[in-house]
Amino acid sequence: MDLDERDVAGLIARAAANPPRTMSVEEMELLLSVEDPVLLKELFDAAYAVKLRECGRGVALRGLVEAGNCCAKDCYYCGIRKSNAKASRYMLDEDEIVGCAEQASRFGYGSLVIQSGEIESEAHTRSIERILARIAPLGLGVTLSLGEQEESVYRRWREAGATRYLLRIETSSPRLYSTLHPAECSWARRVECLRAIKRCGYQLGTGVMCALPGQTMADLARDIAFYAEVDADMIGMGPYIPHPDTPLAAKAPRMADEERLLLGLKMIAVTRLYLHDVNIAASTALQALAHDGRERGILAGANVIMPNVTDTKWRRSYTLYDGKPCLDENAKMCQGCLERRVASIGEHLLYGQLGDSRHFVRCHVDSMA
Ligand code: 5AD
Ligand code: FES
């Protein structure tokens, strides 16, 4: 890379002003490598200006239901992997999940995410269908984050009322993916799932972890290009945080929290500068690394926050990584806390809105025109 600082500033300005998706992978790599504090501020400010232009002032809300931590997968980084005997397993019943949805609706959250470990079974598929039918009258935007499934299952859940699906690709590099997962986890199948989700008419959410062992800035730049390739409408990504009861933790290089956080913020900023009109979440992992991590995520270009609406008694069991925040707070406390935090940066929470991805709405209006 032989671009000097002036070129970096120019690149940031052009990425904000030009149409989306005009940066090259090399240029995104360059932006992700910025360390100079003045340039970093320029990067975050430009991404935040694009957020304001595309999404307005205001932070969209999704009530997060951590429906269960039983998982058939054994990902080397994840605290609820099936081989972690220390994880105490739970699964909310249908009434409890519907109760969380009602609570989210009472709080004025216009949208809900139901997330759990990965289970592929007819009984599970039917149970989710029943839940979707029961919460439909609440009129919430419903996102599912229930892992890899057959296309027929995605279709059934779409028909039962879910409109959005989140499945992080984790990394767009098949090589890196194979170091993070056992051999039976196929990167190609995951990509095929993303395509199937799109075919079923969902708003598609994907994302990656950053600060992974063995990951390069070039990998991360290609991750952002991958979001465009699969035409993602929503992005949820965050720094990898080692969990002590997982195999990857021993291999993870020591990295200060602030360094992990900064990389997460840079990923948000460059994604905003590249894609412009997608929804980008300020993930809970940012908050695990710094008390104001999510606010800093918004100021780097994110526009969505996912307050936890799961009953406090289950929160400790759904621990994907070390240092998970909000373990002892209930949903009401999280709401008050968020109100204050978001107000402190001159933003406000968008109550009662579905918060559809502007990218998705635009593509649909265009295709109907
Ligand atoms: N650190 C950060 N994020 C993690 N996830 C799982 N384990 C970790 C970890 N140790 C993320 C994965 C998954 C999402 C639900 O949580 O990206 O897709
Ligand atoms: Fe849960 Fe702040 S968001 S305590």
PDB file of N, CA, C and O and ligand atoms in Angstrom, residues 287 294 326 329 334 337, ligand 2:
ATOM      1  N   GLN A 287     -20.606  -4.162  23.632  1.00  0.00           N
ATOM      2  CA  GLN A 287     -20.890  -3.722  25.002  1.00  0.00           C
ATOM      3  C   GLN A 287     -20.114  -4.573  26.012  1.00  0.00           C
ATOM      4  O   GLN A 287     -19.817  -4.122  27.121  1.00  0.00           O
ATOM      5  N   ARG A 294     -21.787   0.009  22.571  1.00  0.00           N
ATOM      6  CA  ARG A 294     -22.875   0.119  21.581  1.00  0.00           C
ATOM      7  C   ARG A 294     -23.058   1.556  21.100  1.00  0.00           C
ATOM      8  O   ARG A 294     -23.297   1.793  19.917  1.00  0.00           O
ATOM      9  N   CYS A 326     -25.328  -7.286  30.921  1.00  0.00           N
ATOM     10  CA  CYS A 326     -26.765  -7.318  31.254  1.00  0.00           C
ATOM     11  C   CYS A 326     -27.213  -8.661  31.824  1.00  0.00           C
ATOM     12  O   CYS A 326     -28.339  -9.100  31.594  1.00  0.00           O
ATOM     13  N   GLU A 329     -29.601  -7.624  34.841  1.00  0.00           N
ATOM     14  CA  GLU A 329     -30.634  -6.614  34.594  1.00  0.00           C
ATOM     15  C   GLU A 329     -31.860  -7.275  33.973  1.00  0.00           C
ATOM     16  O   GLU A 329     -31.724  -8.208  33.195  1.00  0.00           O
ATOM     17  N   CYS A 334     -32.908  -2.721  31.216  1.00  0.00           N
ATOM     18  CA  CYS A 334     -32.153  -2.556  29.971  1.00  0.00           C
ATOM     19  C   CYS A 334     -32.759  -1.436  29.143  1.00  0.00           C
ATOM     20  O   CYS A 334     -32.035  -0.664  28.506  1.00  0.00           O
ATOM     21  N   CYS A 337     -31.740   1.910  30.694  1.00  0.00           N
ATOM     22  CA  CYS A 337     -30.305   2.105  30.477  1.00  0.00           C
ATOM     23  C   CYS A 337     -30.043   2.547  29.038  1.00  0.00           C
ATOM     24  O   CYS A 337     -29.303   3.500  28.781  1.00  0.00           O
TER      25      CYS A 337
HETATM   26 FE1  FES B   2     -29.024  -3.971  29.767  1.00  0.00          FE
HETATM   27 FE2  FES B   2     -27.843  -1.509  29.888  1.00  0.00          FE
HETATM   28  S1  FES B   2     -28.806  -2.490  28.196  1.00  0.00           S
HETATM   29  S2  FES B   2     -28.307  -2.911  31.508  1.00  0.00           S
END
